Amino acid sequence: MQRFAGTSLRGRTMIAGLMRSLLLALLWTSSAALSVAFTRHGGGLATVWFANAILTAFLLIEPRQRHSLYILVTLLLSFLFNLWSGRTEALALALSVAGVGEALIAAALMARLSPADRLFDDSANLLRFALSSVIACVPPAIMMGLVMHGVSGASWWQIAAGWITTHGCGLLIMTPLLIVLHRAARDFRPDRIRPAALGRSIAMLGLVAGTTALVFGQSTYVLSFLIVPALLVPTFLLRAPGAAGSVAIIAIVASWFTIEGSGPFALMPVSAAERVYVMQLFIATMFLCALPIAALLDERDELAARTAAHLANMHGIADRIGDVLFRIDDRNAWAYLNPAYQAVTGRSVAGAIGRPVLADLPQRDHNRFNHALARLRAGRIPHYAFTSQIVDALGVTRYIEFALHAGTFGGQGEGISGVFRDVTARTLIDMQLRQKAVSARRDARTDPLTGLPNRRAFFERLETRMEAGHALALALFDLDHFKRINDAFGHPAGDAVLRHIAAAASSLLKDGEMIARIGGEEFALLIEDRIAGAAVATAERLIAAIASQKIALSPELTGSPEGIGLHMTISMGLARSKPGQAADDLLAEADRALYLAKNSGRNQLKLAA
């Protein structure tokens, strides 16, 4: 089965190649006969030779495996045609080899520019295509010039020049036409045929033929300028097919009338051959006018299609993105908003367009926002980011992160574009985390029982003040016989006493002074010592105040029906800082003074030595 399928495929491929070869033979023979019949001038050389352009187009369009068959068919046809035209066998063979060689060179050069289907879509390729057409004609032109010089003694360079102009025009005109027609046939869809469009196309090409006949069918008036607008109409409306077809029509009609001695070139006082050369230059000029314009129009259409597709894609993305894309006009109003605006604010996009942006922002941000817009428009900054708030349609405050960029749009003055996103959830989480961090830092430096700074906070403050060189005094005190309270009433009662002492001591301190609980029933004081005796006075005042206070313990704490009242005393040791002294040394001095106060009867202050 596979062998049968492979054989069937090869058979179909062979039949397709033979059919294309027959088509090539028909086109080549018809073109050669028409070129000789309708464009031969007095010098015996065709005015425009299309036949080699047909082979060139086939070599560009068709698969490489068929090229050998096409070359053999063309060699045979060319040889027979030249024999039929009355040339000797040797000359017929030389002309055949030169013609096929020209097509091979042209196809090789043009294939390097672009794939055949895209050859005339890029305006940059057209000049290179024209140069390739001329260059391809040079080697066979020189060859045939030398051959004809040897046969008849004719000027070889005149023969070569005539070959280049005649065959070059054929390549310039027929190659684009065949490639464009091939692409149109490949993309042909019967259901896409519109009778009205087909009628307009025929009418436009008829206009070109009629205008060319009018210009070249008479020799009274020089009306060659009329051909240009007639050529531009199908070029603009039909693009490359219209341009290529129109140039081919102009070449055929103009050549016919010029050979017949009619047209604007017939008024020139030169030989018939020279008039033909001028006509060939005219045809080449028409080609170089029409095809580049068609290519530029195709490029514009392709660019417009890509741009439209890109814009549609971008609009699709903008409509689906969760962030709000916006533009602000020169009146500081919303000029564009994507659908995400309604999702964020609960307000319609249509209702927001044209409304001042400041209407969505809190009053406190108005000055900052206006200042940012002014700096962006003045070019002092390329972009600006800030966080603000918007109250949505339900009255919920949302935190919004803005990113503004300077730009213009629509040719309507300067504008600002950018994006904003709802960061409410993130902001609230950040606030909670910051609050927790602050609480954690505070808890790490606070005694949970009394609310006073703890040992860590106190000694950080002590070291900082001493490193700064402040004159200060450090006092340590603890509660006398505090253990008896815990033993008699329990730790809850002891905790109540500690809280009372902490509150009483804190109320007696001045600004800049600090009290901390540094462990158990032990407290520390940091007192300014800029005035002689001030620290001692503060310490003695604190000892006296606590001794005079009565601490009430509730029945729940003591177990007695009416509760009890306690009087507590404290023992304190105080050390004054010295220049360059370390905090640990100062602490040791205060601790020794406290030990001395406790051993000396308690409820008193002792100063470090």
Coordinates of C-alpha atoms in Angstrom, one line a residue:
M1 CA 0.0 0.0 0.0
Q2 CA 2.8 2.4 0.9
R3 CA 4.6 1.5 -2.3
F4 CA 1.5 2.2 -4.3
A5 CA 0.9 5.5 -2.5
G6 CA 4.6 6.6 -3.2
T7 CA 4.2 5.6 -6.9
S8 CA 1.0 7.6 -7.2
L9 CA 2.6 10.6 -5.6
R10 CA 5.5 10.5 -8.0
G11 CA 3.1 10.1 -10.9
R12 CA 1.1 13.2 -9.9
T13 CA 4.3 15.2 -9.4
M14 CA 5.5 14.2 -12.9
I15 CA 2.2 15.1 -14.5
A16 CA 2.3 18.5 -12.7
G17 CA 5.8 19.1 -14.0
L18 CA 4.8 18.2 -17.6
M19 CA 1.7 20.5 -17.4
R20 CA 3.8 23.4 -16.1
S21 CA 6.3 22.7 -18.9
L22 CA 3.6 22.9 -21.5
L23 CA 2.4 26.2 -19.9
L24 CA 6.0 27.5 -20.0
A25 CA 6.2 26.5 -23.7
L26 CA 2.9 28.2 -24.5
L27 CA 3.8 31.4 -22.8
W28 CA 7.3 31.5 -24.1
T29 CA 6.3 30.8 -27.7
S30 CA 3.4 33.3 -27.6
S31 CA 5.6 36.0 -26.0
A32 CA 8.4 35.5 -28.5
A33 CA 6.0 35.6 -31.5
L34 CA 4.2 38.7 -30.2
S35 CA 7.5 40.5 -29.4
V36 CA 8.7 39.9 -32.9
A37 CA 5.4 40.6 -34.6
F38 CA 4.4 43.8 -32.7
T39 CA 7.7 45.4 -31.5
R40 CA 10.2 44.7 -34.2
H41 CA 11.9 47.9 -35.5
G42 CA 14.0 48.6 -38.5
G43 CA 17.2 47.3 -36.9
G44 CA 15.8 43.8 -36.8
L45 CA 15.9 43.5 -33.1
A46 CA 12.8 43.2 -30.8
T47 CA 11.9 46.3 -28.9
V48 CA 10.9 44.5 -25.7
W49 CA 11.8 40.8 -25.3
F50 CA 9.5 39.1 -22.7
A51 CA 10.4 35.5 -23.3
N52 CA 13.5 35.2 -21.0
A53 CA 11.5 37.0 -18.2
I54 CA 9.0 34.1 -18.4
L55 CA 11.7 31.5 -17.8
T56 CA 13.1 33.7 -15.0
A57 CA 9.7 33.8 -13.3
F58 CA 9.3 30.1 -13.6
L59 CA 12.7 29.5 -12.0
L60 CA 11.9 31.8 -9.1
I61 CA 8.4 30.3 -8.5
E62 CA 8.7 26.6 -9.2
P63 CA 10.5 23.9 -7.1
R64 CA 14.2 23.5 -7.9
Q65 CA 13.8 19.8 -9.0
R66 CA 11.8 21.1 -12.1
H67 CA 14.3 23.6 -13.2
S68 CA 16.3 21.2 -15.5
L69 CA 13.1 20.3 -17.4
Y70 CA 12.2 24.0 -17.8
I71 CA 15.7 24.8 -19.1
L72 CA 15.7 22.0 -21.6
V73 CA 12.2 23.0 -22.9
T74 CA 13.2 26.6 -23.3
L75 CA 16.5 25.7 -25.0
L76 CA 14.6 23.6 -27.5
L77 CA 11.9 26.2 -28.1
S78 CA 14.4 29.0 -28.5
F79 CA 16.5 27.0 -30.9
L80 CA 13.5 26.1 -33.1
F81 CA 12.1 29.6 -32.9
N82 CA 15.4 31.1 -34.1
L83 CA 15.6 28.6 -36.9
W84 CA 12.0 29.5 -37.9
S85 CA 13.1 33.2 -37.9
G86 CA 15.7 32.5 -40.6
R87 CA 18.9 32.3 -38.5
T88 CA 21.6 29.7 -39.0
E89 CA 21.9 26.7 -36.7
A90 CA 25.0 28.1 -35.1
L91 CA 23.5 31.5 -34.5
A92 CA 20.2 29.9 -33.3
L93 CA 22.1 27.8 -30.8
A94 CA 24.1 30.8 -29.6
L95 CA 20.9 32.9 -29.1
S96 CA 19.3 30.0 -27.2
V97 CA 22.2 29.6 -24.9
A98 CA 22.5 33.3 -24.3
G99 CA 18.8 33.7 -23.5
V100 CA 18.7 30.7 -21.1
G101 CA 21.9 31.9 -19.5
E102 CA 20.4 35.3 -19.0
A103 CA 17.3 33.8 -17.2
L104 CA 19.6 31.7 -15.0
I105 CA 21.7 34.6 -13.9
A106 CA 18.6 36.8 -13.3
A107 CA 16.9 34.1 -11.2
A108 CA 20.0 33.5 -9.2
L109 CA 20.5 37.2 -8.4
M110 CA 16.8 37.8 -7.6
A111 CA 16.5 34.7 -5.4
R112 CA 19.2 36.2 -3.1
L113 CA 17.0 39.3 -2.5
S114 CA 13.8 37.6 -1.1
P115 CA 11.5 34.7 -1.6
A116 CA 9.6 35.1 -4.9
D117 CA 6.3 35.7 -3.3
R118 CA 7.7 38.6 -1.2
L119 CA 10.1 40.0 -3.8
F120 CA 8.0 43.1 -4.6
D121 CA 6.5 43.7 -1.1
D122 CA 9.5 45.5 0.1
S123 CA 10.3 48.8 -1.6
A124 CA 14.0 48.4 -0.8
N125 CA 14.1 45.3 -3.0
L126 CA 12.9 47.1 -6.2
L127 CA 16.1 49.0 -6.9
R128 CA 18.1 45.8 -6.3
F129 CA 15.7 43.9 -8.6
A130 CA 16.2 46.5 -11.4
L131 CA 20.0 46.3 -11.0
S132 CA 19.8 42.5 -11.1
S133 CA 17.7 42.6 -14.3
V134 CA 20.3 44.8 -16.0
I135 CA 23.3 42.9 -14.6
A136 CA 21.8 39.6 -15.8
C137 CA 21.7 40.9 -19.4
V138 CA 25.3 42.0 -19.5
P139 CA 27.2 38.6 -20.0
P140 CA 24.8 37.3 -22.7
A141 CA 24.8 40.8 -24.4
I142 CA 28.6 40.8 -24.6
M143 CA 28.5 37.2 -25.9
M144 CA 26.0 37.9 -28.6
G145 CA 27.7 41.2 -29.5
L146 CA 30.9 39.4 -30.2
V147 CA 29.1 36.6 -32.0
M148 CA 27.3 39.0 -34.3
H149 CA 30.5 41.0 -34.9
G150 CA 32.2 37.8 -36.0
V151 CA 29.2 36.8 -38.3
S152 CA 28.3 40.1 -39.9
G153 CA 31.0 42.6 -38.8
A154 CA 28.4 44.7 -36.9
S155 CA 29.5 46.8 -34.0
W156 CA 29.6 44.5 -31.1
W157 CA 28.8 47.2 -28.5
Q158 CA 25.7 48.4 -30.3
I159 CA 24.5 44.8 -30.4
A160 CA 25.2 44.5 -26.7
A161 CA 23.5 47.8 -25.8
G162 CA 20.4 46.8 -27.8
W163 CA 20.3 43.4 -26.1
I164 CA 20.6 45.0 -22.6
T165 CA 17.8 47.5 -23.2
T166 CA 15.5 45.1 -25.0
H167 CA 15.9 42.2 -22.6
G168 CA 16.3 44.4 -19.5
C169 CA 12.9 46.0 -20.2
G170 CA 11.4 42.5 -20.6
L171 CA 12.7 41.4 -17.3
L172 CA 11.6 44.6 -15.5
I173 CA 8.0 44.3 -16.9
M174 CA 7.2 40.6 -17.2
T175 CA 8.9 39.1 -14.2
P176 CA 6.9 41.1 -11.6
L177 CA 3.7 40.6 -13.6
L178 CA 4.1 36.8 -13.6
I179 CA 5.1 36.6 -9.9
V180 CA 2.2 38.8 -8.9
L181 CA -0.2 36.8 -11.0
H182 CA 1.1 33.5 -9.6
R183 CA 0.5 34.8 -6.0
A184 CA -3.0 35.9 -7.0
A185 CA -3.8 32.5 -8.5
R186 CA -2.4 30.7 -5.5
D187 CA -4.5 32.8 -3.1
F188 CA -7.6 32.7 -5.4
R189 CA -10.9 31.9 -3.7
P190 CA -14.0 31.8 -5.9
D191 CA -16.2 32.9 -2.9
R192 CA -14.1 36.1 -2.6
I193 CA -14.8 37.3 -6.1
R194 CA -16.9 40.5 -6.2
P195 CA -18.3 41.3 -9.6
A196 CA -18.2 45.0 -8.8
A197 CA -14.5 44.9 -7.8
L198 CA -13.7 42.8 -10.9
G199 CA -15.5 45.3 -13.1
R200 CA -13.6 48.2 -11.5
S201 CA -10.3 46.4 -12.0
I202 CA -11.0 45.8 -15.7
A203 CA -12.1 49.4 -16.1
M204 CA -8.9 50.7 -14.5
L205 CA -6.7 48.6 -16.8
G206 CA -8.9 49.7 -19.7
L207 CA -8.3 53.3 -18.7
V208 CA -4.5 52.6 -18.9
A209 CA -4.8 51.0 -22.3
G210 CA -7.1 53.7 -23.6
T211 CA -4.9 56.5 -22.3
T212 CA -1.8 54.9 -23.7
A213 CA -3.5 54.5 -27.1
L214 CA -4.6 58.2 -27.0
V215 CA -1.1 59.3 -26.2
F216 CA 0.8 57.1 -28.7
G217 CA -1.9 56.8 -31.4
Q218 CA -1.3 60.4 -32.6
S219 CA 1.7 62.5 -33.2
T220 CA 0.1 66.0 -33.2
Y221 CA 0.2 66.6 -29.4
V222 CA 2.7 65.5 -26.8
L223 CA 0.4 64.0 -24.2
S224 CA 2.7 61.5 -22.5
F225 CA 2.1 63.1 -19.1
L226 CA -1.4 61.8 -19.2
I227 CA -0.1 58.2 -18.7
V228 CA 1.1 59.0 -15.2
P229 CA -2.3 59.6 -13.5
A230 CA -3.8 56.7 -15.5
L231 CA -1.0 54.5 -14.2
L232 CA -1.4 55.7 -10.6
V233 CA -5.1 54.8 -10.4
P234 CA -4.6 51.0 -10.6
T235 CA -1.4 51.3 -8.7
F236 CA -3.1 52.8 -5.7
L237 CA -6.3 50.7 -5.8
L238 CA -4.9 47.4 -7.0
R239 CA -1.4 47.6 -5.6
A240 CA 1.3 45.5 -7.2
P241 CA -1.0 43.5 -9.6
G242 CA -2.4 46.8 -10.9
A243 CA 1.1 48.4 -11.3
A244 CA 2.6 45.4 -13.0
G245 CA -0.3 44.9 -15.3
S246 CA -0.5 48.5 -16.2
V247 CA 3.2 48.7 -17.1
A248 CA 2.9 45.6 -19.3
I249 CA -0.1 47.2 -21.1
I250 CA 1.8 50.5 -21.6
A251 CA 4.8 48.6 -22.9
I252 CA 2.8 46.6 -25.5
V253 CA 0.6 49.5 -26.7
A254 CA 3.4 52.1 -26.7
S255 CA 5.8 49.7 -28.6
W256 CA 3.2 48.9 -31.2
F257 CA 2.4 52.6 -32.0
T258 CA 6.1 53.6 -31.8
I259 CA 7.1 50.9 -34.4
E260 CA 4.2 52.2 -36.6
G261 CA 5.8 55.6 -36.5
S262 CA 3.2 57.2 -34.2
G263 CA 3.2 58.8 -30.8
P264 CA 5.3 61.5 -29.0
F265 CA 8.6 59.8 -29.8
A266 CA 7.8 59.9 -33.5
L267 CA 8.3 63.7 -33.4
M268 CA 11.9 63.3 -32.4
P269 CA 14.4 63.9 -35.3
V270 CA 16.3 60.8 -34.7
S271 CA 16.6 57.3 -36.2
A272 CA 13.9 54.6 -35.6
A273 CA 16.3 52.6 -33.4
E274 CA 17.0 55.7 -31.2
R275 CA 13.3 56.3 -30.8
V276 CA 12.9 52.8 -29.6
Y277 CA 15.7 53.3 -27.0
V278 CA 13.9 56.4 -25.7
M279 CA 10.6 54.4 -25.6
Q280 CA 12.4 51.6 -23.6
L281 CA 13.7 54.3 -21.2
F282 CA 10.1 55.5 -20.9
I283 CA 8.8 52.0 -20.1
A284 CA 11.6 51.5 -17.5
T285 CA 10.7 54.9 -15.9
M286 CA 7.0 53.9 -15.7
F287 CA 8.1 50.7 -14.0
L288 CA 10.3 52.5 -11.5
C289 CA 7.4 54.9 -10.7
A290 CA 4.6 52.4 -10.3
L291 CA 6.2 49.3 -8.6
P292 CA 7.9 51.2 -5.7
I293 CA 4.6 53.1 -5.0
A294 CA 2.8 49.8 -4.9
A295 CA 5.4 48.3 -2.7
L296 CA 5.3 51.2 -0.3
L297 CA 1.5 51.0 -0.2
D298 CA 1.7 47.3 0.6
E299 CA 4.2 48.0 3.3
R300 CA 1.9 50.7 4.7
D301 CA -1.1 48.3 4.6
E302 CA 1.0 45.5 6.3
L303 CA 2.2 48.0 8.9
A304 CA -1.3 49.2 9.5
A305 CA -2.6 45.6 9.9
R306 CA 0.2 44.8 12.3
T307 CA -0.4 48.0 14.2
A308 CA -4.2 47.3 14.4
A309 CA -3.5 43.7 15.6
H310 CA -1.0 45.0 18.1
L311 CA -3.5 47.6 19.4
A312 CA -6.2 45.1 19.6
N313 CA -3.9 42.8 21.5
M314 CA -2.9 45.6 23.8
H315 CA -6.5 46.7 24.4
G316 CA -7.3 43.0 25.2
I317 CA -4.5 43.0 27.7
A318 CA -5.5 46.4 29.2
D319 CA -9.1 45.2 29.5
R320 CA -8.0 42.1 31.5
I321 CA -5.2 43.5 33.6
G322 CA -6.0 44.0 37.3
D323 CA -4.1 47.3 37.6
V324 CA -5.8 50.5 36.4
L325 CA -4.2 52.0 33.3
F326 CA -4.9 55.7 32.8
R327 CA -4.1 58.8 30.8
I328 CA -4.5 62.4 32.2
D329 CA -5.1 65.2 29.8
D330 CA -3.7 68.8 30.0
R331 CA -6.7 69.8 32.2
N332 CA -5.7 67.1 34.8
A333 CA -8.8 65.1 34.0
W334 CA -9.1 61.4 33.3
A335 CA -8.7 60.9 29.5
Y336 CA -8.5 57.1 29.5
L337 CA -9.2 54.4 32.1
N338 CA -9.3 50.7 31.5
P339 CA -12.1 48.5 33.0
A340 CA -10.1 47.8 36.2
Y341 CA -11.0 51.3 37.4
Q342 CA -14.6 50.2 38.0
A343 CA -13.4 47.1 39.8
V344 CA -11.2 49.2 42.1
T345 CA -13.5 52.2 42.7
G346 CA -16.9 50.8 42.0
R347 CA -17.6 53.8 39.7
S348 CA -18.1 53.5 35.9
V349 CA -15.4 54.3 33.5
A350 CA -17.7 56.4 31.3
G351 CA -18.7 58.5 34.2
A352 CA -15.1 59.1 35.2
I353 CA -13.8 60.2 31.8
G354 CA -13.4 64.0 31.8
R355 CA -13.7 64.3 35.6
P356 CA -10.8 65.9 37.4
V357 CA -8.4 63.4 38.9
L358 CA -8.3 65.4 42.2
A359 CA -12.0 64.5 42.7
D360 CA -10.8 61.0 43.5
L361 CA -8.0 62.0 45.8
P362 CA -8.1 63.3 49.4
Q363 CA -7.6 67.0 49.9
R364 CA -4.2 66.5 51.7
D365 CA -2.7 65.0 48.5
H366 CA -3.9 67.7 46.0
N367 CA -0.8 70.0 46.3
R368 CA 1.6 67.0 46.1
F369 CA -0.2 65.7 43.0
N370 CA -0.3 69.0 41.2
H371 CA 3.3 69.6 41.9
A372 CA 4.3 66.2 40.5
L373 CA 2.3 66.8 37.3
A374 CA 4.0 70.2 36.8
R375 CA 7.4 68.6 37.2
L376 CA 6.6 65.8 34.8
R377 CA 5.3 68.2 32.1
A378 CA 8.3 70.4 32.5
G379 CA 10.6 67.5 32.0
R380 CA 12.3 67.8 35.3
I381 CA 11.5 64.2 36.2
P382 CA 10.7 61.3 34.0
H383 CA 8.3 59.5 36.4
Y384 CA 6.8 59.9 39.8
A385 CA 5.4 57.3 42.3
F386 CA 3.4 57.9 45.4
T387 CA 0.7 56.3 47.6
S388 CA -2.6 57.9 48.3
Q389 CA -6.2 57.0 49.2
I390 CA -9.5 56.7 47.3
V391 CA -12.9 56.4 48.8
D392 CA -14.8 54.0 46.6
A393 CA -18.5 54.1 45.7
L394 CA -19.4 52.1 48.9
G395 CA -17.5 54.6 51.1
V396 CA -14.6 52.2 51.8
T397 CA -11.2 53.8 52.0
R398 CA -8.7 52.1 49.7
Y399 CA -5.0 52.6 49.6
I400 CA -3.8 53.3 46.1
E401 CA -0.2 53.2 44.7
F402 CA 0.3 55.5 41.7
A403 CA 3.1 55.5 39.1
L404 CA 3.0 58.5 36.7
H405 CA 5.0 58.9 33.5
A406 CA 5.3 61.9 31.2
G407 CA 3.9 61.5 27.7
T408 CA 1.7 62.9 24.9
F409 CA -1.4 61.4 23.3
G410 CA -3.7 62.1 20.4
G411 CA -2.0 65.3 19.4
Q412 CA -4.0 67.1 22.0
G413 CA -1.3 68.6 24.1
E414 CA 0.8 67.2 26.8
G415 CA -0.5 64.4 28.9
I416 CA 0.4 62.0 31.7
S417 CA 0.0 58.3 31.5
G418 CA 0.5 55.7 34.2
V419 CA -0.9 52.9 36.3
F420 CA -2.4 52.7 39.8
R421 CA -3.2 49.6 41.8
D422 CA -5.2 48.8 44.9
V423 CA -2.7 48.0 47.7
T424 CA -5.2 48.1 50.5
A425 CA -4.7 44.5 51.6
R426 CA -0.9 44.9 51.4
T427 CA -1.0 48.2 53.3
L428 CA -3.1 46.9 56.1
I429 CA -0.9 43.9 56.5
D430 CA 2.2 46.2 56.5
M431 CA 0.5 48.4 59.2
Q432 CA -0.3 45.3 61.3
L433 CA 3.3 44.0 60.9
R434 CA 4.7 47.4 61.8
Q435 CA 2.5 47.6 64.9
K436 CA 3.5 44.1 65.9
A437 CA 7.2 45.1 65.4
V438 CA 6.8 48.2 67.5
S439 CA 5.0 46.1 70.2
A440 CA 7.7 43.5 70.0
R441 CA 10.4 46.1 70.4
R442 CA 8.5 47.8 73.2
D443 CA 7.9 44.4 75.0
A444 CA 11.6 43.5 74.6
R445 CA 12.5 46.7 76.5
T446 CA 9.6 46.9 79.0
D447 CA 9.0 45.1 82.3
P448 CA 5.6 43.4 81.8
L449 CA 4.7 43.6 85.5
T450 CA 5.3 47.3 86.2
G451 CA 5.3 48.8 82.7
L452 CA 8.7 50.3 83.5
P453 CA 11.7 50.0 81.2
N454 CA 13.5 46.7 81.8
R455 CA 17.2 46.0 82.5
R456 CA 18.1 45.9 78.8
A457 CA 16.5 49.3 78.1
F458 CA 18.0 50.9 81.2
F459 CA 21.6 49.9 80.5
E460 CA 21.3 50.8 76.8
R461 CA 20.3 54.3 77.9
L462 CA 23.0 54.4 80.6
E463 CA 25.8 53.4 78.1
T464 CA 24.5 55.9 75.5
R465 CA 24.5 58.8 78.0
M466 CA 27.9 57.9 79.4
E467 CA 29.4 57.6 75.9
A468 CA 28.0 61.1 75.2
G469 CA 29.8 62.4 78.3
H470 CA 26.8 63.5 80.3
A471 CA 27.2 64.1 84.0
L472 CA 24.8 61.6 85.7
A473 CA 24.3 59.5 88.8
L474 CA 23.2 55.9 89.0
A475 CA 21.1 54.8 92.0
L476 CA 20.1 51.2 92.7
F477 CA 17.4 50.4 95.3
D478 CA 15.4 47.4 96.4
L479 CA 12.5 46.9 98.8
D480 CA 13.4 46.1 102.4
H481 CA 12.1 42.7 103.7
F482 CA 10.1 42.2 100.5
K483 CA 10.4 38.4 100.9
R484 CA 8.2 38.6 104.0
I485 CA 5.3 39.9 101.9
N486 CA 5.5 37.0 99.4
D487 CA 5.8 34.5 102.2
A488 CA 2.8 36.0 104.1
F489 CA 0.4 36.8 101.4
G490 CA 1.7 35.2 98.2
H491 CA 3.2 36.5 95.0
P492 CA 0.1 38.3 93.7
A493 CA 0.3 40.6 96.8
G494 CA 4.1 41.0 96.2
D495 CA 3.3 42.0 92.5
A496 CA 0.8 44.6 93.7
V497 CA 3.5 46.1 96.0
L498 CA 6.0 46.2 93.2
R499 CA 3.5 48.0 90.9
H500 CA 2.7 50.5 93.6
I501 CA 6.4 51.3 94.2
A502 CA 7.0 51.6 90.5
A503 CA 4.2 54.1 90.1
A504 CA 5.2 56.1 93.1
A505 CA 8.8 56.4 92.1
S506 CA 7.9 57.3 88.5
S507 CA 5.7 60.2 89.7
L508 CA 8.6 61.7 91.6
L509 CA 11.1 61.8 88.7
K510 CA 11.8 64.9 86.5
D511 CA 12.1 65.0 82.7
G512 CA 15.3 63.3 81.6
E513 CA 15.4 61.0 84.6
M514 CA 14.7 57.3 84.3
I515 CA 13.6 54.5 86.5
A516 CA 13.6 50.8 85.5
R517 CA 13.0 47.5 87.2
I518 CA 16.1 45.4 86.6
G519 CA 15.2 42.3 88.5
G520 CA 13.0 40.9 91.4
E521 CA 12.5 43.8 93.8
E522 CA 15.5 45.7 92.5
F523 CA 15.1 49.0 90.7
A524 CA 17.6 51.4 89.1
L525 CA 17.5 55.2 88.7
L526 CA 19.3 57.4 86.2
I527 CA 19.5 60.9 87.5
E528 CA 21.0 64.1 85.9
D529 CA 23.9 65.3 88.0
R530 CA 24.7 68.7 86.5
I531 CA 24.0 70.5 89.7
A532 CA 25.9 69.6 92.9
G533 CA 23.8 67.7 95.3
A534 CA 20.8 67.4 92.9
A535 CA 21.1 63.6 92.5
V536 CA 21.4 63.1 96.3
A537 CA 18.3 65.3 96.9
T538 CA 16.3 63.3 94.4
A539 CA 17.3 60.0 95.9
E540 CA 16.5 61.1 99.5
R541 CA 13.1 62.5 98.4
L542 CA 12.2 59.2 96.8
I543 CA 13.2 57.2 100.0
A544 CA 11.2 59.5 102.2
A545 CA 8.1 59.5 99.9
I546 CA 7.9 55.7 99.7
A547 CA 8.4 55.3 103.5
S548 CA 5.5 57.7 104.1
Q549 CA 3.0 56.0 101.8
K550 CA 0.6 53.3 102.9
I551 CA 0.1 50.5 100.4
A552 CA -3.4 49.0 100.5
L553 CA -3.8 45.3 99.7
S554 CA -7.3 44.1 98.9
P555 CA -9.0 41.2 100.7
E556 CA -8.6 39.1 97.5
L557 CA -4.8 39.4 97.9
T558 CA -4.5 39.0 101.6
G559 CA -7.4 36.7 102.5
S560 CA -8.5 39.0 105.3
P561 CA -12.1 40.4 105.3
E562 CA -11.1 44.1 105.1
G563 CA -7.6 43.8 103.5
I564 CA -4.6 45.4 105.1
G565 CA -2.3 48.4 104.7
L566 CA 1.5 48.1 104.4
H567 CA 4.3 50.5 104.9
M568 CA 7.4 49.8 102.8
T569 CA 10.9 51.2 102.9
I570 CA 13.7 51.0 100.4
S571 CA 17.5 50.9 100.7
M572 CA 19.5 52.8 98.0
G573 CA 23.1 53.1 96.8
L574 CA 24.2 56.0 94.6
A575 CA 27.3 56.4 92.5
R576 CA 28.2 59.5 90.4
S577 CA 29.8 59.1 87.0
K578 CA 33.4 60.2 86.3
P579 CA 34.8 61.2 83.0
G580 CA 35.9 58.2 80.9
Q581 CA 34.3 55.7 83.3
A582 CA 32.7 52.5 82.0
A583 CA 29.1 51.8 82.7
D584 CA 30.0 48.4 84.4
D585 CA 32.3 50.2 86.8
L586 CA 29.6 52.8 87.7
L587 CA 27.1 49.9 88.2
A588 CA 29.6 48.1 90.5
E589 CA 30.1 51.2 92.6
A590 CA 26.3 51.7 93.0
D591 CA 25.8 48.1 93.9
R592 CA 28.5 48.3 96.6
A593 CA 26.8 51.4 98.0
L594 CA 23.4 49.6 98.0
Y595 CA 24.9 46.6 99.9
L596 CA 26.3 49.1 102.4
A597 CA 22.9 50.7 102.9
K598 CA 21.2 47.4 103.5
N599 CA 23.9 46.3 106.0
S600 CA 23.6 49.7 107.8
G601 CA 20.0 49.3 108.9
R602 CA 18.1 49.7 105.6
N603 CA 15.7 52.6 104.7
Q604 CA 18.6 54.9 103.9
L605 CA 20.9 56.1 101.1
K606 CA 24.6 55.4 100.9
L607 CA 26.9 57.1 98.5
A608 CA 29.7 55.3 96.6
A609 CA 33.2 56.1 97.9

